[in-house]
């Protein structure tokens, strides 16, 4: 048993980070966890044309053309947290996908402060 409070995830290389570059071509990097895959994306985000994270089923779960890795990581952590604990439902009036009852977006935080006065 680990003393680390972070949950561990191991995928035995079933995650793939695909680096696509106009000059260098294509390179696939096998990763054993999403955290490792996110690190590979961060290390290569400015030196390649397109980066994709592909899950074990072959589905593209991240594409640098459509998403920013920092925003995607935040959403991924929130989704992981929602799966592991019950959280109060919250519908953000600003349609912010990263806004949760226990972690409000800036606009909702401002509304909450204004409503308390």
Short mmCIF file of N, CA and C in Angstrom, two decimals:
data_model
loop_
_atom_site.label_atom_id
_atom_site.label_comp_id
_atom_site.label_asym_id
_atom_site.label_seq_id
_atom_site.Cartn_x
_atom_site.Cartn_y
_atom_site.Cartn_z
N UNK A 1 0.84 -1.19 0.00
CA UNK A 1 0.00 0.00 0.00
C UNK A 1 0.87 1.24 0.00
N UNK A 2 0.52 2.16 -0.81
CA UNK A 2 1.30 3.38 -0.96
C UNK A 2 0.82 4.44 0.02
N UNK A 3 1.75 5.26 0.49
CA UNK A 3 1.40 6.38 1.36
C UNK A 3 1.00 7.60 0.56
N UNK A 4 1.15 7.53 -0.74
CA UNK A 4 0.81 8.64 -1.61
C UNK A 4 -0.70 8.79 -1.68
N UNK A 5 -1.19 10.02 -1.52
CA UNK A 5 -2.64 10.24 -1.52
C UNK A 5 -3.23 10.29 -2.93
N UNK A 6 -2.36 10.41 -3.95
CA UNK A 6 -2.84 10.43 -5.33
C UNK A 6 -3.24 9.02 -5.77
N UNK A 7 -4.40 8.87 -6.40
CA UNK A 7 -4.73 7.54 -6.92
C UNK A 7 -3.79 7.17 -8.05
N UNK A 8 -3.47 5.90 -8.13
CA UNK A 8 -2.57 5.46 -9.19
C UNK A 8 -3.36 4.88 -10.34
N UNK A 9 -2.86 5.09 -11.53
CA UNK A 9 -3.47 4.55 -12.73
C UNK A 9 -2.36 3.95 -13.56
N UNK A 10 -2.53 2.74 -13.98
CA UNK A 10 -1.53 2.10 -14.82
C UNK A 10 -2.22 1.48 -16.02
N UNK A 11 -1.70 1.75 -17.20
CA UNK A 11 -2.32 1.27 -18.42
C UNK A 11 -1.40 0.39 -19.24
N UNK A 12 -0.22 0.05 -18.70
CA UNK A 12 0.72 -0.86 -19.36
C UNK A 12 0.97 -0.49 -20.82
N UNK A 13 1.19 0.77 -21.07
CA UNK A 13 1.53 1.20 -22.43
C UNK A 13 0.36 1.23 -23.38
N UNK A 14 -0.86 1.19 -22.86
CA UNK A 14 -2.00 1.16 -23.77
C UNK A 14 -2.47 2.55 -24.18
N UNK A 15 -1.85 3.58 -23.65
CA UNK A 15 -2.11 4.95 -24.12
C UNK A 15 -1.01 5.31 -25.10
N UNK A 16 -1.38 6.01 -26.14
CA UNK A 16 -0.39 6.42 -27.13
C UNK A 16 -0.49 7.93 -27.33
N UNK A 17 0.66 8.58 -27.31
CA UNK A 17 0.72 9.99 -27.70
C UNK A 17 1.31 10.01 -29.09
N UNK A 18 0.53 10.52 -30.03
CA UNK A 18 0.97 10.58 -31.42
C UNK A 18 1.44 11.99 -31.73
N UNK A 19 2.71 12.10 -32.09
CA UNK A 19 3.31 13.38 -32.45
C UNK A 19 3.37 13.46 -33.97
N UNK A 20 2.70 14.45 -34.52
CA UNK A 20 2.67 14.63 -35.98
C UNK A 20 3.37 15.94 -36.31
N UNK A 21 4.39 15.85 -37.14
CA UNK A 21 5.16 17.02 -37.50
C UNK A 21 5.29 17.09 -39.02
N UNK A 22 5.14 18.28 -39.57
CA UNK A 22 5.23 18.46 -41.03
C UNK A 22 6.60 18.05 -41.56
N UNK A 23 7.65 18.30 -40.79
CA UNK A 23 9.01 18.01 -41.25
C UNK A 23 9.49 16.62 -40.83
N UNK A 24 9.22 16.24 -39.58
CA UNK A 24 9.76 15.00 -39.02
C UNK A 24 8.87 13.78 -39.27
N UNK A 25 7.61 13.98 -39.61
CA UNK A 25 6.70 12.85 -39.80
C UNK A 25 5.95 12.51 -38.53
N UNK A 26 5.72 11.22 -38.31
CA UNK A 26 4.89 10.75 -37.19
C UNK A 26 5.72 9.92 -36.22
N UNK A 27 5.47 10.16 -34.92
CA UNK A 27 6.12 9.36 -33.89
C UNK A 27 5.06 9.01 -32.84
N UNK A 28 5.00 7.72 -32.46
CA UNK A 28 4.09 7.27 -31.43
C UNK A 28 4.87 7.00 -30.15
N UNK A 29 4.41 7.57 -29.03
CA UNK A 29 5.04 7.37 -27.74
C UNK A 29 4.06 6.63 -26.85
N UNK A 30 4.44 5.45 -26.38
CA UNK A 30 3.60 4.66 -25.48
C UNK A 30 3.71 5.22 -24.07
N UNK A 31 2.57 5.33 -23.39
CA UNK A 31 2.54 5.87 -22.03
C UNK A 31 1.78 4.91 -21.12
N UNK A 32 2.18 4.87 -19.87
CA UNK A 32 1.55 3.96 -18.93
C UNK A 32 0.48 4.64 -18.08
N UNK A 33 0.31 5.96 -18.24
CA UNK A 33 -0.74 6.67 -17.48
C UNK A 33 -1.10 7.96 -18.22
N UNK A 34 -2.25 8.51 -17.85
CA UNK A 34 -2.64 9.80 -18.43
C UNK A 34 -1.68 10.89 -17.99
N UNK A 35 -1.21 10.83 -16.74
CA UNK A 35 -0.26 11.84 -16.27
C UNK A 35 1.00 11.83 -17.12
N UNK A 36 1.49 10.65 -17.44
CA UNK A 36 2.67 10.54 -18.30
C UNK A 36 2.37 11.09 -19.70
N UNK A 37 1.21 10.77 -20.24
CA UNK A 37 0.81 11.25 -21.57
C UNK A 37 0.71 12.77 -21.58
N UNK A 38 0.15 13.35 -20.54
CA UNK A 38 0.05 14.81 -20.44
C UNK A 38 1.44 15.43 -20.41
N UNK A 39 2.36 14.80 -19.70
CA UNK A 39 3.74 15.28 -19.66
C UNK A 39 4.39 15.26 -21.04
N UNK A 40 4.16 14.20 -21.80
CA UNK A 40 4.71 14.10 -23.16
C UNK A 40 4.12 15.21 -24.04
N UNK A 41 2.83 15.46 -23.91
CA UNK A 41 2.20 16.53 -24.69
C UNK A 41 2.83 17.87 -24.33
N UNK A 42 2.98 18.13 -23.04
CA UNK A 42 3.57 19.40 -22.61
C UNK A 42 5.00 19.57 -23.12
N UNK A 43 5.77 18.49 -23.08
CA UNK A 43 7.16 18.56 -23.53
C UNK A 43 7.28 18.82 -25.03
N UNK A 44 6.27 18.45 -25.80
CA UNK A 44 6.36 18.53 -27.26
C UNK A 44 5.39 19.52 -27.89
N UNK A 45 4.61 20.24 -27.11
CA UNK A 45 3.54 21.06 -27.69
C UNK A 45 4.02 22.19 -28.56
N UNK A 46 5.23 22.67 -28.37
CA UNK A 46 5.72 23.78 -29.19
C UNK A 46 6.63 23.32 -30.32
N UNK A 47 7.00 22.03 -30.32
CA UNK A 47 7.95 21.56 -31.33
C UNK A 47 7.32 20.65 -32.38
N UNK A 48 6.00 20.41 -32.28
CA UNK A 48 5.32 19.58 -33.27
C UNK A 48 4.10 20.31 -33.82
N UNK A 49 3.59 19.80 -34.93
CA UNK A 49 2.43 20.43 -35.56
C UNK A 49 1.15 20.05 -34.86
N UNK A 50 0.94 18.74 -34.61
CA UNK A 50 -0.27 18.24 -33.97
C UNK A 50 0.11 17.13 -33.00
N UNK A 51 -0.56 17.11 -31.85
CA UNK A 51 -0.35 16.04 -30.86
C UNK A 51 -1.71 15.46 -30.50
N UNK A 52 -1.76 14.13 -30.43
CA UNK A 52 -3.00 13.45 -30.05
C UNK A 52 -2.71 12.44 -28.96
N UNK A 53 -3.66 12.30 -28.03
CA UNK A 53 -3.61 11.21 -27.05
C UNK A 53 -4.68 10.22 -27.49
N UNK A 54 -4.27 8.97 -27.64
CA UNK A 54 -5.17 7.92 -28.10
C UNK A 54 -5.29 6.88 -27.01
N UNK A 55 -6.53 6.56 -26.61
CA UNK A 55 -6.74 5.59 -25.53
C UNK A 55 -6.60 4.16 -26.02
N UNK A 56 -6.77 3.21 -25.11
CA UNK A 56 -6.56 1.79 -25.44
C UNK A 56 -7.54 1.26 -26.48
N UNK A 57 -8.68 1.93 -26.65
CA UNK A 57 -9.67 1.52 -27.64
C UNK A 57 -9.42 2.15 -29.01
N UNK A 58 -8.39 2.97 -29.11
CA UNK A 58 -8.09 3.63 -30.37
C UNK A 58 -8.83 4.95 -30.56
N UNK A 59 -9.52 5.41 -29.53
CA UNK A 59 -10.25 6.67 -29.61
C UNK A 59 -9.32 7.83 -29.28
N UNK A 60 -9.40 8.90 -30.06
CA UNK A 60 -8.62 10.11 -29.78
C UNK A 60 -9.33 10.87 -28.66
N UNK A 61 -8.66 11.00 -27.51
CA UNK A 61 -9.26 11.69 -26.37
C UNK A 61 -8.74 13.11 -26.22
N UNK A 62 -7.62 13.40 -26.89
CA UNK A 62 -7.07 14.76 -26.91
C UNK A 62 -6.48 15.02 -28.28
N UNK A 63 -6.75 16.21 -28.82
CA UNK A 63 -6.20 16.63 -30.10
C UNK A 63 -5.79 18.10 -29.96
N UNK A 64 -4.52 18.39 -30.14
CA UNK A 64 -4.02 19.74 -29.92
C UNK A 64 -4.59 20.77 -30.89
N UNK A 65 -5.17 20.31 -31.98
CA UNK A 65 -5.80 21.23 -32.93
C UNK A 65 -7.06 21.82 -32.31
N UNK A 66 -7.80 20.99 -31.56
CA UNK A 66 -9.09 21.41 -31.01
C UNK A 66 -9.03 21.85 -29.55
N UNK A 67 -7.95 21.47 -28.83
CA UNK A 67 -7.93 21.68 -27.38
C UNK A 67 -6.58 22.18 -26.91
N UNK A 68 -6.57 22.84 -25.76
CA UNK A 68 -5.35 23.22 -25.06
C UNK A 68 -5.11 22.17 -23.98
N UNK A 69 -3.90 21.69 -23.83
CA UNK A 69 -3.61 20.61 -22.88
C UNK A 69 -3.93 21.01 -21.44
N UNK A 70 -3.71 22.27 -21.08
CA UNK A 70 -4.00 22.70 -19.71
C UNK A 70 -5.50 22.64 -19.42
N UNK A 71 -6.32 23.11 -20.37
CA UNK A 71 -7.77 23.04 -20.19
C UNK A 71 -8.25 21.60 -20.20
N UNK A 72 -7.69 20.78 -21.08
CA UNK A 72 -8.08 19.38 -21.17
C UNK A 72 -7.73 18.65 -19.88
N UNK A 73 -6.55 18.93 -19.34
CA UNK A 73 -6.13 18.28 -18.09
C UNK A 73 -7.07 18.65 -16.94
N UNK A 74 -7.45 19.91 -16.86
CA UNK A 74 -8.39 20.35 -15.82
C UNK A 74 -9.71 19.62 -15.95
N UNK A 75 -10.22 19.54 -17.16
CA UNK A 75 -11.49 18.84 -17.38
C UNK A 75 -11.35 17.35 -17.08
N UNK A 76 -10.23 16.75 -17.45
CA UNK A 76 -9.98 15.32 -17.17
C UNK A 76 -9.94 15.06 -15.67
N UNK A 77 -9.26 15.92 -14.91
CA UNK A 77 -9.19 15.76 -13.45
C UNK A 77 -10.57 15.89 -12.82
N UNK A 78 -11.37 16.85 -13.31
CA UNK A 78 -12.72 17.01 -12.78
C UNK A 78 -13.58 15.79 -13.11
N UNK A 79 -13.46 15.27 -14.31
CA UNK A 79 -14.23 14.08 -14.69
C UNK A 79 -13.82 12.89 -13.84
N UNK A 80 -12.53 12.75 -13.59
CA UNK A 80 -12.03 11.66 -12.74
C UNK A 80 -12.56 11.80 -11.32
N UNK A 81 -12.58 13.04 -10.82
CA UNK A 81 -13.09 13.29 -9.47
C UNK A 81 -14.58 13.00 -9.40
N UNK A 82 -15.34 13.39 -10.43
CA UNK A 82 -16.77 13.12 -10.44
C UNK A 82 -17.06 11.62 -10.40
N UNK A 83 -16.22 10.84 -11.05
CA UNK A 83 -16.42 9.40 -11.04
C UNK A 83 -16.11 8.79 -9.69
N UNK A 84 -15.23 9.42 -8.91
CA UNK A 84 -14.81 8.83 -7.65
C UNK A 84 -15.59 9.32 -6.44
N UNK A 85 -16.26 10.45 -6.52
CA UNK A 85 -17.01 10.98 -5.38
C UNK A 85 -18.32 11.59 -5.87
N UNK A 86 -19.25 11.66 -4.97
CA UNK A 86 -20.50 12.33 -5.25
C UNK A 86 -20.31 13.83 -5.04
N UNK A 87 -20.63 14.62 -6.02
CA UNK A 87 -20.57 16.07 -5.88
C UNK A 87 -21.94 16.64 -6.23
N UNK A 88 -22.22 17.75 -5.63
CA UNK A 88 -23.49 18.43 -5.88
C UNK A 88 -23.57 18.88 -7.33
N UNK A 89 -24.74 18.68 -7.95
CA UNK A 89 -24.94 19.11 -9.33
C UNK A 89 -24.86 20.63 -9.40
N UNK A 90 -24.25 21.11 -10.46
CA UNK A 90 -24.13 22.55 -10.66
C UNK A 90 -24.19 22.84 -12.16
N UNK A 91 -25.12 23.64 -12.57
CA UNK A 91 -25.21 24.08 -13.96
C UNK A 91 -24.69 25.50 -14.04
N UNK A 92 -23.55 25.65 -14.68
CA UNK A 92 -22.94 26.97 -14.81
C UNK A 92 -23.76 27.82 -15.78
N UNK A 93 -24.22 28.99 -15.35
CA UNK A 93 -24.99 29.85 -16.25
C UNK A 93 -24.14 30.43 -17.38
N UNK A 94 -22.82 30.28 -17.26
CA UNK A 94 -21.91 30.80 -18.28
C UNK A 94 -21.40 29.68 -19.19
N UNK A 95 -21.96 28.48 -19.06
CA UNK A 95 -21.60 27.32 -19.87
C UNK A 95 -20.11 26.99 -19.83
N UNK A 96 -19.49 27.19 -18.66
CA UNK A 96 -18.08 26.86 -18.48
C UNK A 96 -18.00 25.38 -18.10
N UNK A 97 -17.38 24.56 -18.95
CA UNK A 97 -17.33 23.11 -18.71
C UNK A 97 -16.46 22.75 -17.52
N UNK A 98 -15.61 23.65 -17.07
CA UNK A 98 -14.74 23.38 -15.92
C UNK A 98 -15.31 23.97 -14.63
N UNK A 99 -16.58 24.33 -14.61
CA UNK A 99 -17.21 24.92 -13.43
C UNK A 99 -18.02 23.85 -12.70
N UNK A 100 -17.67 23.60 -11.43
CA UNK A 100 -18.33 22.59 -10.62
C UNK A 100 -18.74 23.20 -9.30
N UNK A 101 -19.68 22.55 -8.62
CA UNK A 101 -20.18 23.07 -7.35
C UNK A 101 -19.05 23.27 -6.34
N UNK A 102 -18.07 22.37 -6.35
CA UNK A 102 -16.96 22.48 -5.41
C UNK A 102 -15.76 23.22 -5.98
N UNK A 103 -15.84 23.68 -7.21
CA UNK A 103 -14.75 24.41 -7.86
C UNK A 103 -15.35 25.33 -8.92
N UNK A 104 -15.90 26.45 -8.47
CA UNK A 104 -16.62 27.37 -9.35
C UNK A 104 -15.68 28.13 -10.27
N UNK A 105 -16.20 28.50 -11.44
CA UNK A 105 -15.45 29.36 -12.34
C UNK A 105 -15.43 30.78 -11.75
N UNK A 106 -14.61 31.64 -12.33
CA UNK A 106 -14.45 33.00 -11.81
C UNK A 106 -15.79 33.76 -11.82
N UNK A 107 -16.56 33.63 -12.90
CA UNK A 107 -17.83 34.36 -12.98
C UNK A 107 -18.80 33.89 -11.88
N UNK A 108 -18.88 32.59 -11.67
CA UNK A 108 -19.79 32.07 -10.62
C UNK A 108 -19.31 32.47 -9.23
N UNK A 109 -18.00 32.51 -9.02
CA UNK A 109 -17.47 32.96 -7.73
C UNK A 109 -17.86 34.41 -7.48
N UNK A 110 -17.76 35.25 -8.54
CA UNK A 110 -18.13 36.66 -8.40
C UNK A 110 -19.62 36.78 -8.10
N UNK A 111 -20.46 36.00 -8.78
CA UNK A 111 -21.90 36.03 -8.53
C UNK A 111 -22.20 35.62 -7.09
N UNK A 112 -21.51 34.60 -6.60
CA UNK A 112 -21.73 34.11 -5.24
C UNK A 112 -21.39 35.18 -4.21
N UNK A 113 -20.29 35.88 -4.41
CA UNK A 113 -19.88 36.96 -3.50
C UNK A 113 -20.89 38.10 -3.54
N UNK A 114 -21.35 38.45 -4.75
CA UNK A 114 -22.33 39.55 -4.87
C UNK A 114 -23.65 39.19 -4.22
N UNK A 115 -24.06 37.93 -4.30
CA UNK A 115 -25.33 37.50 -3.71
C UNK A 115 -25.27 37.41 -2.20
N UNK A 116 -24.08 37.31 -1.62
CA UNK A 116 -23.94 37.22 -0.17
C UNK A 116 -24.01 38.60 0.50
N UNK A 117 -23.85 39.65 -0.28
CA UNK A 117 -23.83 40.99 0.30
C UNK A 117 -25.21 41.53 0.47
#
